[in-house]
mmCIF file of C-alpha atoms (C1' of nucleotides) in Angstrom:
data_model
loop_
_atom_site.group_PDB
_atom_site.id
_atom_site.type_symbol
_atom_site.label_atom_id
_atom_site.label_comp_id
_atom_site.label_asym_id
_atom_site.label_seq_id
_atom_site.Cartn_x
_atom_site.Cartn_y
_atom_site.Cartn_z
ATOM 1 C CA MET B 1 23.545 0.626 2.296
ATOM 2 C CA ASP B 2 24.669 0.963 6.055
ATOM 3 C CA ARG B 3 22.677 0.215 9.170
ATOM 4 C CA ILE B 4 21.092 3.716 8.885
ATOM 5 C CA ASP B 5 19.539 3.204 5.633
ATOM 6 C CA HIS B 6 18.337 -0.184 6.749
ATOM 7 C CA GLU B 7 16.699 1.565 9.655
ATOM 8 C CA ILE B 8 15.213 4.247 7.491
ATOM 9 C CA LEU B 9 13.871 1.380 5.223
ATOM 10 C CA ARG B 10 12.261 -0.457 8.011
ATOM 11 C CA HIS B 11 10.573 2.683 9.142
ATOM 12 C CA LEU B 12 9.228 3.403 5.521
ATOM 13 C CA THR B 13 7.904 -0.186 5.323
ATOM 14 C CA ARG B 14 5.540 0.283 8.108
ATOM 15 C CA ASP B 15 4.676 4.118 7.424
ATOM 16 C CA GLY B 16 5.529 5.478 3.800
ATOM 17 C CA ARG B 17 4.244 8.915 4.814
ATOM 18 C CA LEU B 18 6.766 9.594 7.694
ATOM 19 C CA THR B 19 8.350 12.960 7.259
ATOM 20 C CA PHE B 20 11.892 13.562 7.003
ATOM 21 C CA ARG B 21 11.968 14.937 10.278
ATOM 22 C CA GLU B 22 10.267 11.901 11.909
ATOM 23 C CA LEU B 23 12.622 9.842 10.255
ATOM 24 C CA GLY B 24 15.704 11.791 11.225
ATOM 25 C CA GLU B 25 14.402 11.547 14.954
ATOM 26 C CA ALA B 26 14.047 7.847 14.663
ATOM 27 C CA VAL B 27 17.556 7.430 13.202
ATOM 28 C CA HIS B 28 19.098 10.169 14.962
ATOM 29 C CA LEU B 29 20.068 12.415 11.818
ATOM 30 C CA SER B 30 18.947 15.705 10.426
ATOM 31 C CA ALA B 31 15.942 15.932 8.251
ATOM 32 C CA ASN B 32 18.379 16.991 5.492
ATOM 33 C CA ALA B 33 20.738 13.870 5.988
ATOM 34 C CA VAL B 34 17.496 11.777 5.915
ATOM 35 C CA ALA B 35 16.050 13.345 2.656
ATOM 36 C CA GLU B 36 19.470 12.822 1.030
ATOM 37 C CA ARG B 37 19.473 9.014 1.755
ATOM 38 C CA PHE B 38 15.754 8.859 0.863
ATOM 39 C CA ARG B 39 16.641 10.302 -2.573
ATOM 40 C CA ARG B 40 19.398 7.890 -3.288
ATOM 41 C CA LEU B 41 17.472 5.015 -1.979
ATOM 42 C CA GLN B 42 14.709 5.959 -4.477
ATOM 43 C CA GLU B 43 16.995 6.658 -7.350
ATOM 44 C CA SER B 44 19.124 3.247 -6.758
ATOM 45 C CA GLY B 45 15.776 1.388 -6.884
ATOM 46 C CA THR B 46 16.058 0.007 -3.669
ATOM 47 C CA ILE B 47 12.767 1.763 -2.665
ATOM 48 C CA ARG B 48 10.605 0.568 -5.626
ATOM 49 C CA HIS B 49 7.590 2.747 -4.784
ATOM 50 C CA ILE B 50 5.544 3.776 -1.898
ATOM 51 C CA ARG B 51 1.893 3.087 -2.240
ATOM 52 C CA ALA B 52 -1.403 2.788 -0.313
ATOM 53 C CA VAL B 53 -2.612 -0.782 0.284
ATOM 54 C CA LEU B 54 -6.415 -0.891 0.238
ATOM 55 C CA ASP B 55 -8.834 -3.247 1.930
ATOM 56 C CA PRO B 56 -10.160 -5.181 -0.860
ATOM 57 C CA GLN B 57 -13.502 -5.828 1.056
ATOM 58 C CA ALA B 58 -13.664 -1.990 1.339
ATOM 59 C CA MET B 59 -13.515 -1.880 -2.211
ATOM 60 C CA GLY B 60 -16.278 -4.382 -2.649
ATOM 61 C CA ARG B 61 -13.949 -7.179 -3.579
ATOM 62 C CA SER B 62 -14.660 -9.833 -0.764
ATOM 63 C CA LEU B 63 -13.428 -12.863 -2.821
ATOM 64 C CA GLU B 64 -9.715 -13.572 -3.416
ATOM 65 C CA ALA B 65 -8.135 -16.184 -5.386
ATOM 66 C CA GLN B 66 -4.808 -17.378 -6.790
ATOM 67 C CA ILE B 67 -5.047 -18.744 -10.486
ATOM 68 C CA GLU B 68 -2.257 -20.563 -12.041
ATOM 69 C CA ILE B 69 -2.086 -20.486 -15.762
ATOM 70 C CA LYS B 70 -0.295 -22.564 -18.324
ATOM 71 C CA LEU B 71 0.419 -21.018 -21.649
ATOM 72 C CA SER B 72 0.765 -23.286 -24.702
ATOM 73 C CA ALA B 73 4.383 -23.040 -26.483
ATOM 74 C CA GLN B 74 4.747 -20.360 -29.012
ATOM 75 C CA THR B 75 2.395 -17.953 -27.213
ATOM 76 C CA SER B 76 3.487 -14.499 -26.822
ATOM 77 C CA ALA B 77 4.217 -13.989 -23.039
ATOM 78 C CA LEU B 78 4.230 -10.214 -23.495
ATOM 79 C CA GLU B 79 0.729 -10.233 -25.158
ATOM 80 C CA PHE B 80 -0.845 -12.246 -22.409
ATOM 81 C CA GLU B 81 0.979 -10.080 -19.638
ATOM 82 C CA ASN B 82 -0.552 -6.985 -21.267
ATOM 83 C CA ALA B 83 -4.043 -8.630 -21.199
ATOM 84 C CA LEU B 84 -3.429 -9.252 -17.353
ATOM 85 C CA ARG B 85 -2.723 -5.467 -17.047
ATOM 86 C CA HIS B 86 -6.343 -4.680 -18.372
ATOM 87 C CA MET B 87 -7.974 -6.921 -16.043
ATOM 88 C CA PRO B 88 -8.775 -4.716 -12.713
ATOM 89 C CA GLN B 89 -9.195 -7.886 -10.700
ATOM 90 C CA VAL B 90 -5.598 -8.860 -11.038
ATOM 91 C CA MET B 91 -3.628 -7.774 -7.900
ATOM 92 C CA GLU B 92 -0.362 -9.617 -8.530
ATOM 93 C CA ALA B 93 1.139 -11.773 -11.203
ATOM 94 C CA ALA B 94 4.521 -13.729 -11.490
ATOM 95 C CA LEU B 95 6.135 -15.970 -14.030
ATOM 96 C CA MET B 96 7.056 -19.325 -12.049
ATOM 97 C CA THR B 97 8.676 -22.622 -12.349
ATOM 98 C CA GLY B 98 6.524 -25.695 -12.268
ATOM 99 C CA SER B 99 3.924 -26.997 -14.515
ATOM 100 C CA PHE B 100 2.003 -24.045 -14.763
ATOM 101 C CA ASP B 101 3.492 -20.547 -16.047
ATOM 102 C CA TYR B 102 2.029 -17.936 -14.329
ATOM 103 C CA ALA B 103 0.543 -17.686 -10.739
ATOM 104 C CA ILE B 104 -1.777 -14.619 -10.445
ATOM 105 C CA ARG B 105 -3.823 -13.277 -7.424
ATOM 106 C CA VAL B 106 -7.300 -11.843 -8.252
ATOM 107 C CA ALA B 107 -9.441 -9.873 -6.083
ATOM 108 C CA CYS B 108 -13.487 -10.301 -6.982
ATOM 109 C CA GLU B 109 -16.608 -8.986 -5.904
ATOM 110 C CA ASN B 110 -18.167 -12.465 -5.787
ATOM 111 C CA SER B 111 -17.992 -15.802 -7.511
ATOM 112 C CA HIS B 112 -19.686 -14.763 -10.485
ATOM 113 C CA GLU B 113 -17.052 -12.226 -11.213
ATOM 114 C CA LEU B 114 -14.447 -14.848 -10.394
ATOM 115 C CA MET B 115 -15.840 -17.012 -12.880
ATOM 116 C CA GLN B 116 -16.123 -14.590 -15.301
ATOM 117 C CA VAL B 117 -12.237 -13.725 -14.753
ATOM 118 C CA THR B 118 -11.290 -17.399 -15.274
ATOM 119 C CA GLU B 119 -13.412 -17.714 -18.270
ATOM 120 C CA ALA B 120 -11.810 -14.593 -19.933
ATOM 121 C CA LEU B 121 -8.560 -16.124 -19.250
ATOM 122 C CA ARG B 122 -9.411 -19.419 -20.618
ATOM 123 C CA LYS B 123 -10.532 -17.805 -23.879
ATOM 124 C CA HIS B 124 -7.368 -15.956 -24.139
ATOM 125 C CA PRO B 125 -5.544 -17.315 -27.058
ATOM 126 C CA GLY B 126 -2.501 -19.227 -25.881
ATOM 127 C CA VAL B 127 -3.942 -20.287 -22.428
ATOM 128 C CA SER B 128 -3.942 -24.032 -22.290
ATOM 129 C CA ASP B 129 -4.775 -24.580 -18.564
ATOM 130 C CA THR B 130 -5.951 -22.885 -15.425
ATOM 131 C CA TYR B 131 -6.144 -24.039 -11.828
ATOM 132 C CA THR B 132 -7.877 -21.675 -8.965
ATOM 133 C CA ARG B 133 -7.784 -21.701 -5.311
ATOM 134 C CA LEU B 134 -9.510 -19.415 -3.166
ATOM 135 C CA VAL B 135 -7.717 -17.305 -0.472
ATOM 136 C CA LEU B 136 -9.461 -18.073 2.876
ATOM 137 C CA ARG B 137 -7.249 -15.762 4.968
ATOM 138 C CA GLU B 138 -4.464 -13.551 4.522
ATOM 139 C CA ILE B 139 -1.882 -13.536 7.226
ATOM 140 C CA GLU B 140 -0.204 -10.305 8.496
ATOM 141 C CA LEU B 141 3.635 -10.112 8.295
ATOM 142 C CA SER B 142 6.400 -7.827 8.997
ATOM 143 C CA GLY B 143 8.263 -8.250 5.680
ATOM 144 C CA MET B 144 11.637 -8.226 4.409
ATOM 145 C CA VAL B 145 13.493 -5.505 6.689
ATOM 146 C CA MET M 1 -17.127 6.463 -0.808
ATOM 147 C CA ASP M 2 -17.975 8.546 -3.543
ATOM 148 C CA ARG M 3 -16.364 9.071 -7.021
ATOM 149 C CA ILE M 4 -13.788 11.594 -5.345
ATOM 150 C CA ASP M 5 -12.637 9.394 -2.614
ATOM 151 C CA HIS M 6 -12.214 6.629 -5.375
ATOM 152 C CA GLU M 7 -10.261 8.995 -7.276
ATOM 153 C CA ILE M 8 -8.136 9.790 -4.172
ATOM 154 C CA LEU M 9 -7.153 6.056 -3.713
ATOM 155 C CA ARG M 10 -6.423 5.631 -7.163
ATOM 156 C CA HIS M 11 -3.983 8.390 -6.946
ATOM 157 C CA LEU M 12 -2.436 7.110 -3.657
ATOM 158 C CA THR M 13 -2.056 3.445 -5.057
ATOM 159 C CA ARG M 14 0.246 4.941 -7.448
ATOM 160 C CA ASP M 15 2.211 7.381 -5.154
ATOM 161 C CA GLY M 16 1.369 7.280 -1.296
ATOM 162 C CA ARG M 17 3.430 10.197 -0.689
ATOM 163 C CA LEU M 18 1.338 12.704 -2.710
ATOM 164 C CA THR M 19 0.718 16.005 -0.726
ATOM 165 C CA PHE M 20 -2.753 16.938 -0.011
ATOM 166 C CA ARG M 21 -2.517 19.765 -1.917
ATOM 167 C CA GLU M 22 -1.563 17.670 -4.873
ATOM 168 C CA LEU M 23 -4.451 15.494 -4.341
ATOM 169 C CA GLY M 24 -6.599 18.328 -4.027
ATOM 170 C CA GLU M 25 -5.776 19.678 -7.429
ATOM 171 C CA ALA M 26 -6.409 16.237 -9.019
ATOM 172 C CA VAL M 27 -9.851 16.003 -7.578
ATOM 173 C CA HIS M 28 -10.846 19.650 -7.417
ATOM 174 C CA LEU M 29 -10.977 20.053 -3.855
ATOM 175 C CA SER M 30 -8.949 21.951 -1.029
ATOM 176 C CA ALA M 31 -6.037 20.350 0.515
ATOM 177 C CA ASN M 32 -8.162 20.643 3.634
ATOM 178 C CA ALA M 33 -10.978 18.674 2.424
ATOM 179 C CA VAL M 34 -8.764 16.169 1.112
ATOM 180 C CA ALA M 35 -6.950 15.482 4.229
ATOM 181 C CA GLU M 36 -10.256 15.041 6.023
ATOM 182 C CA ARG M 37 -11.199 12.322 3.398
ATOM 183 C CA PHE M 38 -7.903 10.891 3.904
ATOM 184 C CA ARG M 39 -8.315 10.528 7.588
ATOM 185 C CA ARG M 40 -11.745 9.152 7.275
ATOM 186 C CA LEU M 41 -10.473 6.439 4.700
ATOM 187 C CA GLN M 42 -7.706 5.549 7.127
ATOM 188 C CA GLU M 43 -9.888 5.095 10.005
ATOM 189 C CA SER M 44 -12.459 3.003 8.122
ATOM 190 C CA GLY M 45 -9.773 0.735 7.171
ATOM 191 C CA THR M 46 -10.178 1.326 3.489
ATOM 192 C CA ILE M 47 -6.744 2.584 3.382
ATOM 193 C CA ARG M 48 -4.839 -0.430 5.137
ATOM 194 C CA HIS M 49 -1.544 1.359 5.076
ATOM 195 C CA ILE M 50 0.802 3.344 3.183
ATOM 196 C CA ARG M 51 4.137 1.777 2.942
ATOM 197 C CA ALA M 52 7.404 1.445 0.979
ATOM 198 C CA VAL M 53 7.877 -1.368 -1.420
ATOM 199 C CA LEU M 54 11.613 -2.531 -1.570
ATOM 200 C CA ASP M 55 13.315 -4.052 -4.223
ATOM 201 C CA PRO M 56 14.353 -7.719 -2.902
ATOM 202 C CA GLN M 57 17.571 -7.681 -5.005
ATOM 203 C CA ALA M 58 18.562 -4.441 -3.615
ATOM 204 C CA MET M 59 18.060 -6.135 -0.206
ATOM 205 C CA GLY M 60 20.463 -8.880 -1.105
ATOM 206 C CA ARG M 61 17.511 -11.302 -1.938
ATOM 207 C CA SER M 62 17.838 -12.464 -5.209
ATOM 208 C CA LEU M 63 16.129 -15.773 -5.169
ATOM 209 C CA GLU M 64 12.070 -15.559 -4.720
ATOM 210 C CA ALA M 65 9.868 -18.568 -4.238
ATOM 211 C CA GLN M 66 6.330 -19.780 -3.453
ATOM 212 C CA ILE M 67 6.067 -22.515 -0.997
ATOM 213 C CA GLU M 68 2.870 -24.402 -0.307
ATOM 214 C CA ILE M 69 2.745 -25.874 2.985
ATOM 215 C CA LYS M 70 0.300 -28.719 4.491
ATOM 216 C CA LEU M 71 -0.412 -29.223 8.054
ATOM 217 C CA SER M 72 -1.430 -32.385 9.687
ATOM 218 C CA ALA M 73 -4.946 -32.132 11.144
ATOM 219 C CA GLN M 74 -4.999 -31.095 14.865
ATOM 220 C CA THR M 75 -2.191 -28.768 14.356
ATOM 221 C CA SER M 76 -2.356 -25.370 15.858
ATOM 222 C CA ALA M 77 -2.542 -22.850 12.871
ATOM 223 C CA LEU M 78 -1.987 -19.941 15.302
ATOM 224 C CA GLU M 79 1.352 -21.414 16.293
ATOM 225 C CA PHE M 80 2.455 -22.084 12.940
ATOM 226 C CA GLU M 81 1.555 -18.619 11.835
ATOM 227 C CA ASN M 82 3.532 -17.189 14.595
ATOM 228 C CA ALA M 83 6.480 -19.228 13.375
ATOM 229 C CA LEU M 84 6.129 -17.658 9.894
ATOM 230 C CA ARG M 85 6.176 -14.100 11.459
ATOM 231 C CA HIS M 86 9.609 -15.087 12.881
ATOM 232 C CA MET M 87 11.031 -15.848 9.413
ATOM 233 C CA PRO M 88 12.381 -12.762 7.793
ATOM 234 C CA GLN M 89 12.403 -14.218 4.377
ATOM 235 C CA VAL M 90 8.638 -14.760 4.439
ATOM 236 C CA MET M 91 7.020 -11.727 2.565
ATOM 237 C CA GLU M 92 3.378 -13.126 2.256
ATOM 238 C CA ALA M 93 1.299 -15.764 3.490
ATOM 239 C CA ALA M 94 -2.398 -16.822 2.841
ATOM 240 C CA LEU M 95 -4.505 -19.764 3.884
ATOM 241 C CA MET M 96 -5.926 -21.214 0.807
ATOM 242 C CA THR M 97 -8.269 -24.030 -0.490
ATOM 243 C CA GLY M 98 -6.821 -26.854 -2.187
ATOM 244 C CA SER M 99 -4.658 -29.850 -0.981
ATOM 245 C CA PHE M 100 -2.138 -27.509 0.573
ATOM 246 C CA ASP M 101 -3.053 -25.271 3.488
ATOM 247 C CA TYR M 102 -0.790 -22.292 3.300
ATOM 248 C CA ALA M 103 0.980 -20.527 0.262
ATOM 249 C CA ILE M 104 3.718 -18.219 1.384
ATOM 250 C CA ARG M 105 6.255 -16.320 -0.609
ATOM 251 C CA VAL M 106 9.584 -15.927 0.359
ATOM 252 C CA ALA M 107 12.812 -13.902 -0.596
ATOM 253 C CA CYS M 108 15.944 -15.331 -0.046
ATOM 254 C CA GLU M 109 19.764 -14.587 -0.561
ATOM 255 C CA ASN M 110 20.411 -17.649 -2.558
ATOM 256 C CA SER M 111 19.541 -21.248 -3.140
ATOM 257 C CA HIS M 112 21.229 -22.301 0.086
ATOM 258 C CA GLU M 113 19.065 -19.940 2.236
ATOM 259 C CA LEU M 114 16.029 -21.201 0.391
ATOM 260 C CA MET M 115 16.967 -24.682 1.256
ATOM 261 C CA GLN M 116 17.350 -23.727 4.992
ATOM 262 C CA VAL M 117 13.984 -22.114 4.949
ATOM 263 C CA THR M 118 12.156 -25.367 3.602
ATOM 264 C CA GLU M 119 14.194 -27.296 5.994
ATOM 265 C CA ALA M 120 12.971 -25.156 8.946
ATOM 266 C CA LEU M 121 9.378 -25.529 7.676
ATOM 267 C CA ARG M 122 9.574 -28.931 7.291
ATOM 268 C CA LYS M 123 11.093 -29.343 10.881
ATOM 269 C CA HIS M 124 8.071 -27.486 12.286
ATOM 270 C CA PRO M 125 5.845 -29.660 14.040
ATOM 271 C CA GLY M 126 2.576 -30.125 12.150
ATOM 272 C CA VAL M 127 4.103 -29.436 8.788
ATOM 273 C CA SER M 128 3.394 -32.678 6.816
ATOM 274 C CA ASP M 129 4.396 -31.546 3.253
ATOM 275 C CA THR M 130 5.805 -28.690 1.383
ATOM 276 C CA TYR M 131 6.101 -27.895 -2.421
ATOM 277 C CA THR M 132 8.478 -25.162 -3.711
ATOM 278 C CA ARG M 133 8.176 -23.275 -6.873
ATOM 279 C CA LEU M 134 10.666 -20.262 -7.924
ATOM 280 C CA VAL M 135 9.538 -16.719 -9.024
ATOM 281 C CA LEU M 136 11.110 -16.443 -12.297
ATOM 282 C CA ARG M 137 9.862 -12.730 -12.859
ATOM 283 C CA GLU M 138 7.328 -10.560 -11.452
ATOM 284 C CA ILE M 139 4.812 -8.617 -13.361
ATOM 285 C CA GLU M 140 4.242 -4.964 -12.579
ATOM 286 C CA LEU M 141 0.619 -4.152 -12.687
ATOM 287 C CA SER M 142 -1.719 -1.313 -11.740
ATOM 288 C CA GLY M 143 -3.893 -2.805 -9.168
ATOM 289 C CA MET M 144 -7.423 -2.672 -7.657
ATOM 290 C CA VAL M 145 -8.614 0.712 -8.520
ATOM 291 C "C1'" DT J 1 20.102 28.714 7.376
ATOM 292 C "C1'" DT J 2 16.860 30.250 4.692
ATOM 293 C "C1'" DT J 3 12.593 30.612 1.974
ATOM 294 C "C1'" DG J 4 8.519 29.023 -0.325
ATOM 295 C "C1'" DA J 5 5.594 25.319 0.182
ATOM 296 C "C1'" DA J 6 2.600 22.137 2.987
ATOM 297 C "C1'" DA J 7 0.078 20.682 6.963
ATOM 298 C "C1'" DT J 8 -2.783 21.777 10.816
ATOM 299 C "C1'" DT J 9 -5.936 23.831 13.625
ATOM 300 C "C1'" DG J 10 -9.822 26.694 14.382
ATOM 301 C "C1'" DG J 11 -13.954 29.237 12.737
ATOM 302 C "C1'" DG J 12 -17.861 29.350 9.993
ATOM 303 C "C1'" DG J 13 -21.020 27.935 6.307
ATOM 304 C "C1'" DT J 14 -24.419 24.602 4.043
ATOM 305 C "C1'" DT J 15 -27.109 20.582 3.579
ATOM 306 C "C1'" DC J 16 -29.504 16.535 4.851
ATOM 307 C "C1'" DC J 17 -31.113 13.501 8.265
ATOM 308 C "C1'" DG Y 1 -29.503 19.008 17.178
ATOM 309 C "C1'" DG Y 2 -25.894 16.699 15.055
ATOM 310 C "C1'" DA Y 3 -23.321 14.469 11.363
ATOM 311 C "C1'" DA Y 4 -20.991 14.925 7.075
ATOM 312 C "C1'" DC Y 5 -19.416 18.072 4.037
ATOM 313 C "C1'" DC Y 6 -16.938 22.016 2.578
ATOM 314 C "C1'" DC Y 7 -13.970 26.664 2.486
ATOM 315 C "C1'" DC Y 8 -10.727 30.491 4.290
ATOM 316 C "C1'" DA Y 9 -7.032 32.145 7.203
ATOM 317 C "C1'" DA Y 10 -3.529 31.887 10.668
ATOM 318 C "C1'" DT Y 11 0.003 29.139 12.491
ATOM 319 C "C1'" DT Y 12 3.202 25.641 12.742
ATOM 320 C "C1'" DT Y 13 5.943 22.494 10.216
ATOM 321 C "C1'" DC Y 14 8.294 20.657 6.389
ATOM 322 C "C1'" DA Y 15 11.219 20.418 2.083
ATOM 323 C "C1'" DA Y 16 14.883 22.007 -0.652
ATOM 324 C "C1'" DA Y 17 18.381 25.042 -2.247
#
DNA sequence: TTTGAAATTGGGGTTCC
DNA sequence: GGAACCCCAATTTCAAA
């Protein structure tokens, strides 16, 4: 992970479809050399994945929220996380410190669907409490690199 | 936005570097037709961007946290958001409902850097309160489509 | 450097306002 | 007529050995 790898990552976090030739021009290296670095960065897991990020509104999901979830003790975290994976509204999820256990981000069509999501969560065996807040606006950032 | 667009998006949210030919095979269309749909999806903003997602740990950031931030009234949100943009540890930020105003996600090298980040935030004119929780583990999900 | 694969461009066709 | 689709073929560009 030298300066050049860093530079390659910086470009790919802005446009993940850049060709090796374009990347090569940016870092003054041959397309071949860049492809090799790219492969290594992927295999080492430094690049987790390259994905399209969609506009939730364009997908008909105009309401985003963060839901905090508390599990009762003795509850299977694995089972709960699998349930999350089957809810298409769930965009992100993380296990956190604090009085709740999970914080998840959901994108819903409308308030009715959000209510259905929270109800589905609260019905899940093991969920003892939830706390929902709406996302009013997302702030665009440059990110890690 | 028909079924085919939907299918294309589904594939691209899993692998954003799929070639048009591969996508074409998946949806039984020519590479050309797929490229055209791709262009339209980008121009309409449905595809916000395609970017590499990096492993924070590989980037030397092994400590993630969510920080809630309350601004005092009469504070310029714009100015505060610009300050966020200049902090490389800040990965995500959103304006939220609830007793805090912003929820941000940060990725730090260690607890010392996290402390520096929270101190920098608390020194910002207008920030009246913060509340920090650590991310213990992120859960992998499939996402919107 | 070379070779097969992929993207791009231009031409042409269809369908539906 | 024009817009939104699609395909094919030729050319240029790219990826990988």
